[in-house]
CSV table of C-alpha atoms in Angstrom, one decimal:
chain,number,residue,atom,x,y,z
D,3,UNK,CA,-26.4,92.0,54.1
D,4,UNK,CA,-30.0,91.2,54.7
D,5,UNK,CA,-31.3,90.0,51.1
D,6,UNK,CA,-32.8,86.0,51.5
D,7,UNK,CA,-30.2,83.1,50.6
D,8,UNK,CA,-32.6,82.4,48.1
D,9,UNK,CA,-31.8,85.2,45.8
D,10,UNK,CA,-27.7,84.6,44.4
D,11,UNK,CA,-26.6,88.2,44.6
D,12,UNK,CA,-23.5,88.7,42.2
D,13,UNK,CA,-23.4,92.4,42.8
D,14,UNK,CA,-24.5,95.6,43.5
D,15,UNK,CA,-24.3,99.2,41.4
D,16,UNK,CA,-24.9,102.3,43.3
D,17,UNK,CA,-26.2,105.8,42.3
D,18,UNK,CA,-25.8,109.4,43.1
D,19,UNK,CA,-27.0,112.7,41.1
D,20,UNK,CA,-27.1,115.4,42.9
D,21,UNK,CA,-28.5,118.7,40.8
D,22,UNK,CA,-27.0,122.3,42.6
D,23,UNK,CA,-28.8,124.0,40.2
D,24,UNK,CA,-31.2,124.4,36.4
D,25,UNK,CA,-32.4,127.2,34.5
D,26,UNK,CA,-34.6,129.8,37.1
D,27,UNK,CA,-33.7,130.3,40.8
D,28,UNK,CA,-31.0,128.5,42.5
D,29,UNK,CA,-32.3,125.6,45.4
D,30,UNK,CA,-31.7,126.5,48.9
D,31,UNK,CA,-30.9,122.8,48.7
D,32,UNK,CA,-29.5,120.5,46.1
D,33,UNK,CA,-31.3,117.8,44.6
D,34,UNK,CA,-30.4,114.2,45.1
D,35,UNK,CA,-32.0,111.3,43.7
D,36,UNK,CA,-30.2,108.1,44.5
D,37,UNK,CA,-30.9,104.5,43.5
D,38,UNK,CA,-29.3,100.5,44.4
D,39,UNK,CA,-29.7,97.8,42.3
D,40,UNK,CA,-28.9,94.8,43.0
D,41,UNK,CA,-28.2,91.9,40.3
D,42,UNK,CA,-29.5,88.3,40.8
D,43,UNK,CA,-29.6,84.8,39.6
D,44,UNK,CA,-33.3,84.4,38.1
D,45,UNK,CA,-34.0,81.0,38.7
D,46,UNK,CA,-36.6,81.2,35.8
D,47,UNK,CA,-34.3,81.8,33.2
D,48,UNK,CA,-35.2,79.7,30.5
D,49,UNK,CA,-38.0,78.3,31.3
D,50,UNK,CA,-42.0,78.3,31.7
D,51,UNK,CA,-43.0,78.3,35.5
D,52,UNK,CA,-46.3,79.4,36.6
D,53,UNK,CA,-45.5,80.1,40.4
D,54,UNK,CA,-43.8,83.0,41.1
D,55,UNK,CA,-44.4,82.7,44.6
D,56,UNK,CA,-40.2,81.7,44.9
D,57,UNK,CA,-39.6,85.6,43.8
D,58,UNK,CA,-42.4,86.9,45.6
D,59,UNK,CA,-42.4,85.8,48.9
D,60,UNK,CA,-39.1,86.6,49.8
D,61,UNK,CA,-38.6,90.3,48.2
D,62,UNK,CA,-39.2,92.1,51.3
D,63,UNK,CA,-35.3,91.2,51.7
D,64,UNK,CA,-34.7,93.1,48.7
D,65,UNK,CA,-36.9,95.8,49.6
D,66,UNK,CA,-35.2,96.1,53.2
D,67,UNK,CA,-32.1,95.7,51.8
D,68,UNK,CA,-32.4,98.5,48.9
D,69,UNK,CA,-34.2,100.5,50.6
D,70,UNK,CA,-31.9,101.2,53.7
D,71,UNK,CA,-28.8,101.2,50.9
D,72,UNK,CA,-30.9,103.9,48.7
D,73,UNK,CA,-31.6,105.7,52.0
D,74,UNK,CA,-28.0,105.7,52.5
D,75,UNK,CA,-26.6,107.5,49.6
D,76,UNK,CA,-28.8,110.4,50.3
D,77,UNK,CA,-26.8,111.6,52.8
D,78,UNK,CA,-29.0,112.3,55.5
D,79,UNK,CA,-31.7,113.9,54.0
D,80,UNK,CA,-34.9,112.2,54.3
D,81,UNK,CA,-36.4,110.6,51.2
D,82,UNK,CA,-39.6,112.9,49.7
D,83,UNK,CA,-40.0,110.4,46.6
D,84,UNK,CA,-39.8,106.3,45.8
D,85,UNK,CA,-39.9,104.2,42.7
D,86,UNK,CA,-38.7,100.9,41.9
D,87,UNK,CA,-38.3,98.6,38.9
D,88,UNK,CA,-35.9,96.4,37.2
D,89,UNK,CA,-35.1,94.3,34.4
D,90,UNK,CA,-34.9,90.7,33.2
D,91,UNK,CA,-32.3,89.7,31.4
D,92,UNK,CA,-33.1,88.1,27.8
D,93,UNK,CA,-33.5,84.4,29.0
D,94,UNK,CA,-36.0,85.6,31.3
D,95,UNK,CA,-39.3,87.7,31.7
D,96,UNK,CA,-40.1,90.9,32.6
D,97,UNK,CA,-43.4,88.8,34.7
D,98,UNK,CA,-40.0,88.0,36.8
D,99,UNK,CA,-38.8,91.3,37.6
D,100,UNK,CA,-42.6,92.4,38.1
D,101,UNK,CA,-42.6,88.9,41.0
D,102,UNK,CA,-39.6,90.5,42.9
D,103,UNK,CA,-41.3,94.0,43.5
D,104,UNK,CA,-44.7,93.8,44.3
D,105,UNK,CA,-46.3,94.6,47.4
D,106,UNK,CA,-44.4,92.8,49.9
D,107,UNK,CA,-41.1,94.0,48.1
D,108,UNK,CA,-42.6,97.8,48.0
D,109,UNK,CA,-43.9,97.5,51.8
D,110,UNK,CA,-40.6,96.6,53.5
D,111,UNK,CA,-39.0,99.4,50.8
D,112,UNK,CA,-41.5,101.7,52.5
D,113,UNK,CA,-40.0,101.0,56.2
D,114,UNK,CA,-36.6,101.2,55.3
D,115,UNK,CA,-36.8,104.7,53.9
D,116,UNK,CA,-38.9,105.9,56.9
D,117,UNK,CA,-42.6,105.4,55.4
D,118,UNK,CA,-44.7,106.6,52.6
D,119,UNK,CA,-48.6,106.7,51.9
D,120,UNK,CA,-48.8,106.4,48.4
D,121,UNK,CA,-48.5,103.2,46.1
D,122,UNK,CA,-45.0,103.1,44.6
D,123,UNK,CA,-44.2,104.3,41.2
D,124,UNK,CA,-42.8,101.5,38.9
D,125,UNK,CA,-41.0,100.5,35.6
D,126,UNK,CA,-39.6,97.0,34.1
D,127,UNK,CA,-38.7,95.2,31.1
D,128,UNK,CA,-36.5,92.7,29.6
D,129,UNK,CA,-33.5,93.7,28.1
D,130,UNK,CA,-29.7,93.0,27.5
D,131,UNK,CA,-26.7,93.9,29.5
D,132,UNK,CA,-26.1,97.5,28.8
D,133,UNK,CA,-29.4,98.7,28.9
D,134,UNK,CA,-30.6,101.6,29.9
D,135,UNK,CA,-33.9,102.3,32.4
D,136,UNK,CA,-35.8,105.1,33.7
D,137,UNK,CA,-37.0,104.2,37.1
D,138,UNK,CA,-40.4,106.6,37.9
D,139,UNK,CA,-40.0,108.9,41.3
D,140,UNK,CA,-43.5,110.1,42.7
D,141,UNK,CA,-43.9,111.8,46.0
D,142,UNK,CA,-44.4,109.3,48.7
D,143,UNK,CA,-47.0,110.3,51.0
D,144,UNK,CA,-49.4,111.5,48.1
D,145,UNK,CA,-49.2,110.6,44.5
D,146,UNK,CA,-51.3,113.9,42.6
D,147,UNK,CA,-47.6,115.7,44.2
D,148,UNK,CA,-46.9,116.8,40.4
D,149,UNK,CA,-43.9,118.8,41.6
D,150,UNK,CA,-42.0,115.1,42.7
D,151,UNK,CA,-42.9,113.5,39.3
D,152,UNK,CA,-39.5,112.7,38.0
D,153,UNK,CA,-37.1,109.9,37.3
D,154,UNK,CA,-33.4,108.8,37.6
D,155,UNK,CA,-32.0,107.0,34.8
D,156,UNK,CA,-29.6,103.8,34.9
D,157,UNK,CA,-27.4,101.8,33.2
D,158,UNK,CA,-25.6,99.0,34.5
D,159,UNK,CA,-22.9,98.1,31.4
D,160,UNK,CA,-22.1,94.3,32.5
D,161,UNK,CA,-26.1,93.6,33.5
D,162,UNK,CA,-28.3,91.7,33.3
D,163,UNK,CA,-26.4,89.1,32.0
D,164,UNK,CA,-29.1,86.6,30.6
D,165,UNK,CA,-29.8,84.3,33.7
D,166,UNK,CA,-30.2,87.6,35.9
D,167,UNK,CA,-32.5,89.7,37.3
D,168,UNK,CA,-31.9,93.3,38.4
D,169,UNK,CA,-33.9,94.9,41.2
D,170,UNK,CA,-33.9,98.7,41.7
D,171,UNK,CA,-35.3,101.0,44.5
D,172,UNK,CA,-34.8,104.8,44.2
D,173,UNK,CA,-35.5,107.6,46.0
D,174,UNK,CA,-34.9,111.6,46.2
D,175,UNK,CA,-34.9,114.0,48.8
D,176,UNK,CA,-37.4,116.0,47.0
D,177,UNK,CA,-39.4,117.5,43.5
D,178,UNK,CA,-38.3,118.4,40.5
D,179,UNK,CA,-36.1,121.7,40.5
D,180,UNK,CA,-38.2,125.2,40.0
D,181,UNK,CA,-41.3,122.9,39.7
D,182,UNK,CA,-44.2,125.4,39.0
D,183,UNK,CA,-46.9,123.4,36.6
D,184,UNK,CA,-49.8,123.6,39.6
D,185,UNK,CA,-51.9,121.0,41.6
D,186,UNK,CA,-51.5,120.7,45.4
D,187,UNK,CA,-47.9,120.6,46.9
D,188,UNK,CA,-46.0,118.4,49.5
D,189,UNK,CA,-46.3,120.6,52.1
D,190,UNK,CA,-50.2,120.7,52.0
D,191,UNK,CA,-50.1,117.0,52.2
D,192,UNK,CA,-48.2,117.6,55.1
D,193,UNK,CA,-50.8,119.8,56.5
D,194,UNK,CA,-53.8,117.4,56.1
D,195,UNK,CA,-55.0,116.6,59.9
């Protein structure tokens, strides 16, 4: 495990869906969108701190770490789409999740998963254990990809407890199943010189 010895990691929750077919024509492919979260210790909990520097600077850990994990579960396929999010538990602030997944979390996500262009869909909150959250997919080489605007949906029953923080990085091997609402396409992206 490469996630910093700064962030207590109590566990990790892992997740597969994988869609053979909807409504219309049947993929040559399935879909799989896959996300890892990973449940912390927020050192915040509690309390009023104004630097969140201790969350930021080391989340590209986090971002490495999910990222090759996410990667993993998608069983060879490359990843077309990212997102990433999380949530606080109630002793803490969302401002804490936000901390552990901005840029220098979303850059070394980017690397682990084998690149992206585009700025990294997110969601987070504060919540109780239980909770459920939609974490945004987007394609990652070109946001305006409206066929890879999607979501996977989790719900981790025993977090975050209310000192905790979960982190979440998701990806999918591609759009939305019999996508057909317009605007320019992954494989044009692909095409641009």
């Amino acid at each position: 495990m490469s996630i910093d010895s700064v962030y207590q990691v109590r566990a990790f929750h892992s997740f597969v869906q994988e869609t053979l077919h909807e409504v219309g024509p049947a993929p040559a492919l399935p879909l799989v969108k896959a996300a890892v979260a990973v449940v912390i210790k927020n050192p915040f909990a509690g309390r009023w701190v104004e630097d969140l520097s201790p969350l930021i600077d080391p989340s590209a850990s986090l971002g490495t770490e999910l990222g090759a994990r996410a990667l993993a579960l998608l069983g060879g396929r490359p990843a077309e789409s990212y997102g990433k999010g999380g949530i606080a538990g109630l002793d803490g602030e969302q401002e804490h999740v936000v901390a552990c997944v901005t840029t220098v979390f979303g850059n070394a996500f980017r690397d682990a998963i084998g690149g992206g262009e585009a700025w990294i869909s997110s969601a987070t909150k504060s919540a109780a254990a239980g909770s459920s959250i939609d974490i945004p997919l987007a394609y990652k080489d070109e946001v305006y990809v409206r066929s890879h605007y999607d979501a996977i949906t989790l719900t981790l029953p025993d977090a975050p407890r209310p000192d905790e923080l979960v982190i979440i990085a998701a990806v999918a091997t591609g759009g939305r199943l019999n996508a057909r609402v317009g605007g320019i396409t992954a494989a044009e992206v692909l095409a641009r010189p």
